[in-house]
């Protein structure tokens, strides 16, 4: 924990200029040397010709010293333990971890205890976010009552309370009739249905089917379990015209099928999580429970296909899939361990591997980390525009470090990337014009003019 999280600091009363930055503008698909002016919590101006000779007298100035300045990350798949399992993660501890990771907005999954199938719980998240004053927090509404996949939740009431989409989190809806009704109903108020495509009767295994599962003697979850559900959901979208977002795509076949559906003009989008383009099933080769995820880590061929899907734009967004689990859930035999890994603080450096390996440019990466997820969920951040919220991340793309779970801010430490060498680190995170995190390596560069 080599930085400082700043809680509840109001935005500067005047204006603040972030000068001498390397601007990453995903909307314009550009990268250039320039500055950003923030006033009253919003972006007042930005560009390559702004403050080329320094900020005018009276404007607070922060010299970015050539570091990259981009829209803050919008992470649309975050689980916390509050309410119900606060010993795993609270909204506040998740907000702290998000700030340290350069995340300025996050959408919280509804699979808490109780699940978010009641409007009061959506309002609870909004109220707690205002109290915590760190990253912006939004919430999904449950797609079905109790996340049981049987009876639709009151999506209209949940939407009125502020739900930005509807999902049963890691519970797949196996009943096609229920999903058909959900897509029809959501279409009436242009709501987005988010679904994890896993055929329930095939996906009960502990890791991906294949040579490694056989070698370890673990039951397999075949890649077919994903693409079968993808194909079913595509047919239901054709039938209903509803908007569908497929979550955590992990297989080559799914990428191929989604590409074909998009080519036909269907209203389908999708995301993947960092482990599926950065890890393969070898990561569980020593029964390492930190690598037990939903869906499971796939083969190297699948991992490469996910990278290609990100390159081509078939995969619209990247999420952390942050799911904290305590020691009692992970320090058990692999078959008994709970799935899930934390990811808020590692999302940026692991995603930057796509840039370092020349799969994506920085503007394209931040299209998938910021602008696309904000657009898909109709959130105000994720872009550089005059009048847009001043949600920004200043990062050093070449900062070399090794992920150590003991140094992470998250309440639990179950990172599938533990001990991984990475390049890239958030140095300053700004939400609504307020600095909410500053790394110790950057503290000396921030000064008033």
PDB file of N, CA, C and O in Angstrom, residues 110 116-120 122-123 139-147 149-169 173 175-195 240 242-245:
ATOM      1  N   UNK A 110     -25.648  -7.779  -8.022  1.00  0.00           N
ATOM      2  CA  UNK A 110     -26.750  -7.840  -7.063  1.00  0.00           C
ATOM      3  C   UNK A 110     -26.764  -9.068  -6.166  1.00  0.00           C
ATOM      4  O   UNK A 110     -27.703  -9.253  -5.388  1.00  0.00           O
ATOM      5  N   UNK A 116     -30.167  -7.803  -4.593  1.00  0.00           N
ATOM      6  CA  UNK A 116     -30.752  -6.508  -4.974  1.00  0.00           C
ATOM      7  C   UNK A 116     -31.994  -6.716  -5.843  1.00  0.00           C
ATOM      8  O   UNK A 116     -32.040  -6.325  -7.002  1.00  0.00           O
ATOM      9  N   UNK A 117     -33.010  -7.361  -5.267  1.00  0.00           N
ATOM     10  CA  UNK A 117     -34.270  -7.501  -5.989  1.00  0.00           C
ATOM     11  C   UNK A 117     -35.348  -6.601  -5.398  1.00  0.00           C
ATOM     12  O   UNK A 117     -36.537  -6.757  -5.682  1.00  0.00           O
ATOM     13  N   UNK A 118     -34.911  -5.645  -4.574  1.00  0.00           N
ATOM     14  CA  UNK A 118     -35.814  -4.684  -3.951  1.00  0.00           C
ATOM     15  C   UNK A 118     -35.238  -3.288  -4.139  1.00  0.00           C
ATOM     16  O   UNK A 118     -34.028  -3.087  -3.989  1.00  0.00           O
ATOM     17  N   UNK A 119     -36.103  -2.320  -4.456  1.00  0.00           N
ATOM     18  CA  UNK A 119     -35.634  -0.959  -4.749  1.00  0.00           C
ATOM     19  C   UNK A 119     -34.874  -0.341  -3.591  1.00  0.00           C
ATOM     20  O   UNK A 119     -33.959   0.462  -3.799  1.00  0.00           O
ATOM     21  N   UNK A 120     -35.187  -0.710  -2.368  1.00  0.00           N
ATOM     22  CA  UNK A 120     -34.515  -0.111  -1.203  1.00  0.00           C
ATOM     23  C   UNK A 120     -33.022  -0.418  -1.200  1.00  0.00           C
ATOM     24  O   UNK A 120     -32.216   0.377  -0.694  1.00  0.00           O
ATOM     25  N   UNK A 122     -31.095  -0.792  -3.955  1.00  0.00           N
ATOM     26  CA  UNK A 122     -30.479   0.085  -4.953  1.00  0.00           C
ATOM     27  C   UNK A 122     -30.257   1.469  -4.337  1.00  0.00           C
ATOM     28  O   UNK A 122     -29.187   2.080  -4.508  1.00  0.00           O
ATOM     29  N   UNK A 123     -31.234   1.942  -3.599  1.00  0.00           N
ATOM     30  CA  UNK A 123     -31.114   3.248  -2.931  1.00  0.00           C
ATOM     31  C   UNK A 123     -30.056   3.202  -1.840  1.00  0.00           C
ATOM     32  O   UNK A 123     -29.353   4.193  -1.605  1.00  0.00           O
ATOM     33  N   UNK A 139     -25.559   0.394  -9.163  1.00  0.00           N
ATOM     34  CA  UNK A 139     -25.951  -0.978  -8.840  1.00  0.00           C
ATOM     35  C   UNK A 139     -26.795  -1.574  -9.956  1.00  0.00           C
ATOM     36  O   UNK A 139     -27.580  -0.887 -10.615  1.00  0.00           O
ATOM     37  N   UNK A 140     -26.604  -2.871 -10.169  1.00  0.00           N
ATOM     38  CA  UNK A 140     -27.516  -3.656 -10.977  1.00  0.00           C
ATOM     39  C   UNK A 140     -28.746  -3.990 -10.138  1.00  0.00           C
ATOM     40  O   UNK A 140     -28.653  -4.171  -8.925  1.00  0.00           O
ATOM     41  N   UNK A 141     -29.866  -4.148 -10.803  1.00  0.00           N
ATOM     42  CA  UNK A 141     -31.001  -4.808 -10.189  1.00  0.00           C
ATOM     43  C   UNK A 141     -30.959  -6.279 -10.526  1.00  0.00           C
ATOM     44  O   UNK A 141     -30.431  -6.691 -11.564  1.00  0.00           O
ATOM     45  N   UNK A 142     -31.503  -7.103  -9.623  1.00  0.00           N
ATOM     46  CA  UNK A 142     -31.606  -8.531  -9.900  1.00  0.00           C
ATOM     47  C   UNK A 142     -32.530  -8.759 -11.097  1.00  0.00           C
ATOM     48  O   UNK A 142     -33.543  -8.072 -11.258  1.00  0.00           O
ATOM     49  N   UNK A 143     -32.184  -9.709 -11.925  1.00  0.00           N
ATOM     50  CA  UNK A 143     -33.019 -10.055 -13.077  1.00  0.00           C
ATOM     51  C   UNK A 143     -34.228 -10.885 -12.631  1.00  0.00           C
ATOM     52  O   UNK A 143     -35.345 -10.675 -13.099  1.00  0.00           O
ATOM     53  N   UNK A 144     -33.991 -11.805 -11.698  1.00  0.00           N
ATOM     54  CA  UNK A 144     -35.089 -12.629 -11.187  1.00  0.00           C
ATOM     55  C   UNK A 144     -35.132 -12.552  -9.668  1.00  0.00           C
ATOM     56  O   UNK A 144     -34.128 -12.239  -9.017  1.00  0.00           O
ATOM     57  N   UNK A 145     -36.270 -12.841  -9.115  1.00  0.00           N
ATOM     58  CA  UNK A 145     -36.462 -12.784  -7.670  1.00  0.00           C
ATOM     59  C   UNK A 145     -35.525 -13.783  -6.987  1.00  0.00           C
ATOM     60  O   UNK A 145     -35.491 -14.969  -7.340  1.00  0.00           O
ATOM     61  N   UNK A 146     -34.750 -13.279  -6.035  1.00  0.00           N
ATOM     62  CA  UNK A 146     -33.822 -14.129  -5.311  1.00  0.00           C
ATOM     63  C   UNK A 146     -32.716 -14.724  -6.153  1.00  0.00           C
ATOM     64  O   UNK A 146     -32.011 -15.631  -5.711  1.00  0.00           O
ATOM     65  N   UNK A 147     -32.537 -14.218  -7.369  1.00  0.00           N
ATOM     66  CA  UNK A 147     -31.540 -14.735  -8.322  1.00  0.00           C
ATOM     67  C   UNK A 147     -31.778 -16.222  -8.603  1.00  0.00           C
ATOM     68  O   UNK A 147     -30.843 -16.961  -8.920  1.00  0.00           O
ATOM     69  N   UNK A 149     -33.798 -17.482 -11.011  1.00  0.00           N
ATOM     70  CA  UNK A 149     -34.045 -17.793 -12.407  1.00  0.00           C
ATOM     71  C   UNK A 149     -35.448 -18.250 -12.723  1.00  0.00           C
ATOM     72  O   UNK A 149     -35.686 -18.829 -13.787  1.00  0.00           O
ATOM     73  N   UNK A 150     -36.411 -17.965 -11.837  1.00  0.00           N
ATOM     74  CA  UNK A 150     -37.774 -18.472 -12.024  1.00  0.00           C
ATOM     75  C   UNK A 150     -38.777 -17.367 -12.307  1.00  0.00           C
ATOM     76  O   UNK A 150     -39.565 -17.460 -13.234  1.00  0.00           O
ATOM     77  N   UNK A 151     -38.754 -16.319 -11.507  1.00  0.00           N
ATOM     78  CA  UNK A 151     -39.745 -15.255 -11.593  1.00  0.00           C
ATOM     79  C   UNK A 151     -39.038 -13.915 -11.775  1.00  0.00           C
ATOM     80  O   UNK A 151     -38.097 -13.608 -11.034  1.00  0.00           O
ATOM     81  N   UNK A 152     -39.457 -13.124 -12.747  1.00  0.00           N
ATOM     82  CA  UNK A 152     -38.798 -11.849 -13.004  1.00  0.00           C
ATOM     83  C   UNK A 152     -38.925 -10.918 -11.804  1.00  0.00           C
ATOM     84  O   UNK A 152     -39.989 -10.836 -11.168  1.00  0.00           O
ATOM     85  N   UNK A 153     -37.842 -10.213 -11.514  1.00  0.00           N
ATOM     86  CA  UNK A 153     -37.887  -9.167 -10.490  1.00  0.00           C
ATOM     87  C   UNK A 153     -38.667  -7.968 -11.038  1.00  0.00           C
ATOM     88  O   UNK A 153     -38.949  -7.875 -12.235  1.00  0.00           O
ATOM     89  N   UNK A 154     -38.997  -7.048 -10.142  1.00  0.00           N
ATOM     90  CA  UNK A 154     -39.738  -5.840 -10.539  1.00  0.00           C
ATOM     91  C   UNK A 154     -38.779  -4.855 -11.198  1.00  0.00           C
ATOM     92  O   UNK A 154     -38.354  -3.866 -10.605  1.00  0.00           O
ATOM     93  N   UNK A 155     -38.433  -5.141 -12.451  1.00  0.00           N
ATOM     94  CA  UNK A 155     -37.404  -4.363 -13.135  1.00  0.00           C
ATOM     95  C   UNK A 155     -37.790  -2.895 -13.273  1.00  0.00           C
ATOM     96  O   UNK A 155     -36.937  -2.011 -13.179  1.00  0.00           O
ATOM     97  N   UNK A 156     -39.065  -2.621 -13.501  1.00  0.00           N
ATOM     98  CA  UNK A 156     -39.489  -1.231 -13.634  1.00  0.00           C
ATOM     99  C   UNK A 156     -39.231  -0.433 -12.376  1.00  0.00           C
ATOM    100  O   UNK A 156     -38.696   0.681 -12.422  1.00  0.00           O
ATOM    101  N   UNK A 157     -39.580  -0.991 -11.215  1.00  0.00           N
ATOM    102  CA  UNK A 157     -39.351  -0.305  -9.935  1.00  0.00           C
ATOM    103  C   UNK A 157     -37.858  -0.182  -9.645  1.00  0.00           C
ATOM    104  O   UNK A 157     -37.400   0.848  -9.133  1.00  0.00           O
ATOM    105  N   UNK A 158     -37.116  -1.216  -9.962  1.00  0.00           N
ATOM    106  CA  UNK A 158     -35.667  -1.177  -9.739  1.00  0.00           C
ATOM    107  C   UNK A 158     -35.013  -0.111 -10.619  1.00  0.00           C
ATOM    108  O   UNK A 158     -34.100   0.602 -10.189  1.00  0.00           O
ATOM    109  N   UNK A 159     -35.477   0.013 -11.863  1.00  0.00           N
ATOM    110  CA  UNK A 159     -34.947   1.040 -12.761  1.00  0.00           C
ATOM    111  C   UNK A 159     -35.266   2.433 -12.236  1.00  0.00           C
ATOM    112  O   UNK A 159     -34.408   3.332 -12.273  1.00  0.00           O
ATOM    113  N   UNK A 160     -36.465   2.634 -11.740  1.00  0.00           N
ATOM    114  CA  UNK A 160     -36.827   3.934 -11.161  1.00  0.00           C
ATOM    115  C   UNK A 160     -35.951   4.279  -9.966  1.00  0.00           C
ATOM    116  O   UNK A 160     -35.645   5.452  -9.722  1.00  0.00           O
ATOM    117  N   UNK A 161     -35.520   3.251  -9.222  1.00  0.00           N
ATOM    118  CA  UNK A 161     -34.664   3.476  -8.052  1.00  0.00           C
ATOM    119  C   UNK A 161     -33.211   3.731  -8.431  1.00  0.00           C
ATOM    120  O   UNK A 161     -32.404   4.102  -7.569  1.00  0.00           O
ATOM    121  N   UNK A 162     -32.874   3.505  -9.716  1.00  0.00           N
ATOM    122  CA  UNK A 162     -31.521   3.809 -10.168  1.00  0.00           C
ATOM    123  C   UNK A 162     -30.721   2.644 -10.689  1.00  0.00           C
ATOM    124  O   UNK A 162     -29.537   2.802 -11.021  1.00  0.00           O
ATOM    125  N   UNK A 163     -31.303   1.453 -10.799  1.00  0.00           N
ATOM    126  CA  UNK A 163     -30.566   0.306 -11.350  1.00  0.00           C
ATOM    127  C   UNK A 163     -30.165   0.601 -12.793  1.00  0.00           C
ATOM    128  O   UNK A 163     -30.974   1.057 -13.591  1.00  0.00           O
ATOM    129  N   UNK A 164     -28.908   0.338 -13.119  1.00  0.00           N
ATOM    130  CA  UNK A 164     -28.395   0.681 -14.452  1.00  0.00           C
ATOM    131  C   UNK A 164     -28.450  -0.492 -15.430  1.00  0.00           C
ATOM    132  O   UNK A 164     -28.125  -0.352 -16.605  1.00  0.00           O
ATOM    133  N   UNK A 165     -28.857  -1.648 -14.947  1.00  0.00           N
ATOM    134  CA  UNK A 165     -28.978  -2.840 -15.769  1.00  0.00           C
ATOM    135  C   UNK A 165     -29.501  -3.961 -14.903  1.00  0.00           C
ATOM    136  O   UNK A 165     -29.676  -3.789 -13.684  1.00  0.00           O
ATOM    137  N   UNK A 166     -29.728  -5.131 -15.507  1.00  0.00           N
ATOM    138  CA  UNK A 166     -30.332  -6.236 -14.771  1.00  0.00           C
ATOM    139  C   UNK A 166     -29.577  -7.524 -15.049  1.00  0.00           C
ATOM    140  O   UNK A 166     -29.312  -7.866 -16.210  1.00  0.00           O
ATOM    141  N   UNK A 167     -29.247  -8.226 -13.974  1.00  0.00           N
ATOM    142  CA  UNK A 167     -28.464  -9.444 -14.108  1.00  0.00           C
ATOM    143  C   UNK A 167     -28.681 -10.312 -12.884  1.00  0.00           C
ATOM    144  O   UNK A 167     -29.040  -9.819 -11.809  1.00  0.00           O
ATOM    145  N   UNK A 168     -28.441 -11.597 -13.043  1.00  0.00           N
ATOM    146  CA  UNK A 168     -28.401 -12.502 -11.896  1.00  0.00           C
ATOM    147  C   UNK A 168     -26.958 -12.843 -11.540  1.00  0.00           C
ATOM    148  O   UNK A 168     -26.685 -13.897 -10.954  1.00  0.00           O
ATOM    149  N   UNK A 169     -26.036 -11.942 -11.905  1.00  0.00           N
ATOM    150  CA  UNK A 169     -24.610 -12.071 -11.575  1.00  0.00           C
ATOM    151  C   UNK A 169     -24.065 -13.381 -12.146  1.00  0.00           C
ATOM    152  O   UNK A 169     -24.192 -13.632 -13.342  1.00  0.00           O
ATOM    153  N   UNK A 173     -29.349 -17.913 -16.222  1.00  0.00           N
ATOM    154  CA  UNK A 173     -30.782 -18.183 -16.324  1.00  0.00           C
ATOM    155  C   UNK A 173     -30.979 -19.321 -17.328  1.00  0.00           C
ATOM    156  O   UNK A 173     -30.919 -19.128 -18.542  1.00  0.00           O
ATOM    157  N   UNK A 175     -33.674 -21.148 -17.832  1.00  0.00           N
ATOM    158  CA  UNK A 175     -35.020 -21.226 -18.396  1.00  0.00           C
ATOM    159  C   UNK A 175     -35.159 -20.217 -19.532  1.00  0.00           C
ATOM    160  O   UNK A 175     -35.168 -19.016 -19.326  1.00  0.00           O
ATOM    161  N   UNK A 176     -35.281 -20.720 -20.753  1.00  0.00           N
ATOM    162  CA  UNK A 176     -35.348 -19.836 -21.926  1.00  0.00           C
ATOM    163  C   UNK A 176     -36.598 -18.966 -21.911  1.00  0.00           C
ATOM    164  O   UNK A 176     -36.575 -17.825 -22.384  1.00  0.00           O
ATOM    165  N   UNK A 177     -37.685 -19.475 -21.370  1.00  0.00           N
ATOM    166  CA  UNK A 177     -38.915 -18.690 -21.314  1.00  0.00           C
ATOM    167  C   UNK A 177     -38.754 -17.488 -20.389  1.00  0.00           C
ATOM    168  O   UNK A 177     -39.218 -16.384 -20.706  1.00  0.00           O
ATOM    169  N   UNK A 178     -38.069 -17.678 -19.279  1.00  0.00           N
ATOM    170  CA  UNK A 178     -37.819 -16.562 -18.358  1.00  0.00           C
ATOM    171  C   UNK A 178     -36.940 -15.511 -19.037  1.00  0.00           C
ATOM    172  O   UNK A 178     -37.208 -14.307 -18.947  1.00  0.00           O
ATOM    173  N   UNK A 179     -35.902 -15.952 -19.741  1.00  0.00           N
ATOM    174  CA  UNK A 179     -35.034 -14.987 -20.425  1.00  0.00           C
ATOM    175  C   UNK A 179     -35.778 -14.276 -21.552  1.00  0.00           C
ATOM    176  O   UNK A 179     -35.595 -13.073 -21.768  1.00  0.00           O
ATOM    177  N   UNK A 180     -36.627 -14.985 -22.260  1.00  0.00           N
ATOM    178  CA  UNK A 180     -37.425 -14.344 -23.314  1.00  0.00           C
ATOM    179  C   UNK A 180     -38.308 -13.250 -22.732  1.00  0.00           C
ATOM    180  O   UNK A 180     -38.369 -12.140 -23.268  1.00  0.00           O
ATOM    181  N   UNK A 181     -38.971 -13.544 -21.629  1.00  0.00           N
ATOM    182  CA  UNK A 181     -39.822 -12.547 -20.989  1.00  0.00           C
ATOM    183  C   UNK A 181     -39.012 -11.351 -20.497  1.00  0.00           C
ATOM    184  O   UNK A 181     -39.448 -10.201 -20.588  1.00  0.00           O
ATOM    185  N   UNK A 182     -37.831 -11.630 -19.952  1.00  0.00           N
ATOM    186  CA  UNK A 182     -36.974 -10.545 -19.458  1.00  0.00           C
ATOM    187  C   UNK A 182     -36.589  -9.599 -20.589  1.00  0.00           C
ATOM    188  O   UNK A 182     -36.633  -8.373 -20.443  1.00  0.00           O
ATOM    189  N   UNK A 183     -36.206 -10.153 -21.730  1.00  0.00           N
ATOM    190  CA  UNK A 183     -35.809  -9.316 -22.862  1.00  0.00           C
ATOM    191  C   UNK A 183     -36.985  -8.504 -23.392  1.00  0.00           C
ATOM    192  O   UNK A 183     -36.839  -7.325 -23.725  1.00  0.00           O
ATOM    193  N   UNK A 184     -38.168  -9.115 -23.461  1.00  0.00           N
ATOM    194  CA  UNK A 184     -39.364  -8.381 -23.882  1.00  0.00           C
ATOM    195  C   UNK A 184     -39.682  -7.245 -22.912  1.00  0.00           C
ATOM    196  O   UNK A 184     -39.934  -6.102 -23.314  1.00  0.00           O
ATOM    197  N   UNK A 185     -39.680  -7.568 -21.629  1.00  0.00           N
ATOM    198  CA  UNK A 185     -40.052  -6.593 -20.604  1.00  0.00           C
ATOM    199  C   UNK A 185     -39.062  -5.438 -20.571  1.00  0.00           C
ATOM    200  O   UNK A 185     -39.445  -4.261 -20.523  1.00  0.00           O
ATOM    201  N   UNK A 186     -37.774  -5.770 -20.599  1.00  0.00           N
ATOM    202  CA  UNK A 186     -36.746  -4.728 -20.528  1.00  0.00           C
ATOM    203  C   UNK A 186     -36.782  -3.817 -21.747  1.00  0.00           C
ATOM    204  O   UNK A 186     -36.455  -2.627 -21.656  1.00  0.00           O
ATOM    205  N   UNK A 187     -37.185  -4.364 -22.887  1.00  0.00           N
ATOM    206  CA  UNK A 187     -37.247  -3.563 -24.109  1.00  0.00           C
ATOM    207  C   UNK A 187     -38.213  -2.390 -23.961  1.00  0.00           C
ATOM    208  O   UNK A 187     -38.006  -1.320 -24.555  1.00  0.00           O
ATOM    209  N   UNK A 188     -39.247  -2.553 -23.137  1.00  0.00           N
ATOM    210  CA  UNK A 188     -40.265  -1.505 -22.964  1.00  0.00           C
ATOM    211  C   UNK A 188     -39.677  -0.220 -22.404  1.00  0.00           C
ATOM    212  O   UNK A 188     -40.174   0.871 -22.688  1.00  0.00           O
ATOM    213  N   UNK A 189     -38.616  -0.340 -21.597  1.00  0.00           N
ATOM    214  CA  UNK A 189     -37.980   0.880 -21.079  1.00  0.00           C
ATOM    215  C   UNK A 189     -36.488   0.904 -21.392  1.00  0.00           C
ATOM    216  O   UNK A 189     -35.698   1.523 -20.684  1.00  0.00           O
ATOM    217  N   UNK A 190     -36.105   0.231 -22.493  1.00  0.00           N
ATOM    218  CA  UNK A 190     -34.750   0.275 -23.036  1.00  0.00           C
ATOM    219  C   UNK A 190     -33.705  -0.096 -21.997  1.00  0.00           C
ATOM    220  O   UNK A 190     -32.649   0.520 -21.905  1.00  0.00           O
ATOM    221  N   UNK A 191     -34.014  -1.086 -21.189  1.00  0.00           N
ATOM    222  CA  UNK A 191     -33.068  -1.536 -20.166  1.00  0.00           C
ATOM    223  C   UNK A 191     -32.120  -2.578 -20.752  1.00  0.00           C
ATOM    224  O   UNK A 191     -32.453  -3.278 -21.719  1.00  0.00           O
ATOM    225  N   UNK A 192     -30.969  -2.686 -20.149  1.00  0.00           N
ATOM    226  CA  UNK A 192     -29.953  -3.628 -20.621  1.00  0.00           C
ATOM    227  C   UNK A 192     -29.974  -4.874 -19.742  1.00  0.00           C
ATOM    228  O   UNK A 192     -29.864  -4.790 -18.517  1.00  0.00           O
ATOM    229  N   UNK A 193     -30.105  -6.034 -20.372  1.00  0.00           N
ATOM    230  CA  UNK A 193     -30.010  -7.318 -19.681  1.00  0.00           C
ATOM    231  C   UNK A 193     -28.567  -7.809 -19.796  1.00  0.00           C
ATOM    232  O   UNK A 193     -27.997  -7.853 -20.888  1.00  0.00           O
ATOM    233  N   UNK A 194     -27.976  -8.161 -18.658  1.00  0.00           N
ATOM    234  CA  UNK A 194     -26.603  -8.671 -18.624  1.00  0.00           C
ATOM    235  C   UNK A 194     -26.662 -10.128 -18.169  1.00  0.00           C
ATOM    236  O   UNK A 194     -27.230 -10.435 -17.113  1.00  0.00           O
ATOM    237  N   UNK A 195     -26.087 -11.005 -18.960  1.00  0.00           N
ATOM    238  CA  UNK A 195     -26.215 -12.438 -18.669  1.00  0.00           C
ATOM    239  C   UNK A 195     -24.870 -13.129 -18.771  1.00  0.00           C
ATOM    240  O   UNK A 195     -24.112 -12.906 -19.720  1.00  0.00           O
ATOM    241  N   UNK A 240     -36.993 -11.216 -29.731  1.00  0.00           N
ATOM    242  CA  UNK A 240     -37.583 -10.141 -28.920  1.00  0.00           C
ATOM    243  C   UNK A 240     -37.140  -8.740 -29.299  1.00  0.00           C
ATOM    244  O   UNK A 240     -37.846  -7.768 -29.040  1.00  0.00           O
ATOM    245  N   UNK A 242     -34.750  -7.323 -27.792  1.00  0.00           N
ATOM    246  CA  UNK A 242     -34.211  -6.740 -26.563  1.00  0.00           C
ATOM    247  C   UNK A 242     -32.706  -6.588 -26.604  1.00  0.00           C
ATOM    248  O   UNK A 242     -32.020  -7.264 -27.382  1.00  0.00           O
ATOM    249  N   UNK A 243     -32.182  -5.682 -25.773  1.00  0.00           N
ATOM    250  CA  UNK A 243     -30.733  -5.446 -25.687  1.00  0.00           C
ATOM    251  C   UNK A 243     -30.109  -6.427 -24.710  1.00  0.00           C
ATOM    252  O   UNK A 243     -30.573  -6.571 -23.577  1.00  0.00           O
ATOM    253  N   UNK A 244     -29.038  -7.078 -25.143  1.00  0.00           N
ATOM    254  CA  UNK A 244     -28.376  -8.083 -24.314  1.00  0.00           C
ATOM    255  C   UNK A 244     -26.879  -7.827 -24.272  1.00  0.00           C
ATOM    256  O   UNK A 244     -26.254  -7.574 -25.300  1.00  0.00           O
ATOM    257  N   UNK A 245     -26.334  -7.920 -23.071  1.00  0.00           N
ATOM    258  CA  UNK A 245     -24.885  -7.817 -22.873  1.00  0.00           C
ATOM    259  C   UNK A 245     -24.415  -9.131 -22.262  1.00  0.00           C
ATOM    260  O   UNK A 245     -24.857  -9.517 -21.173  1.00  0.00           O
TER     261      UNK A 245
END
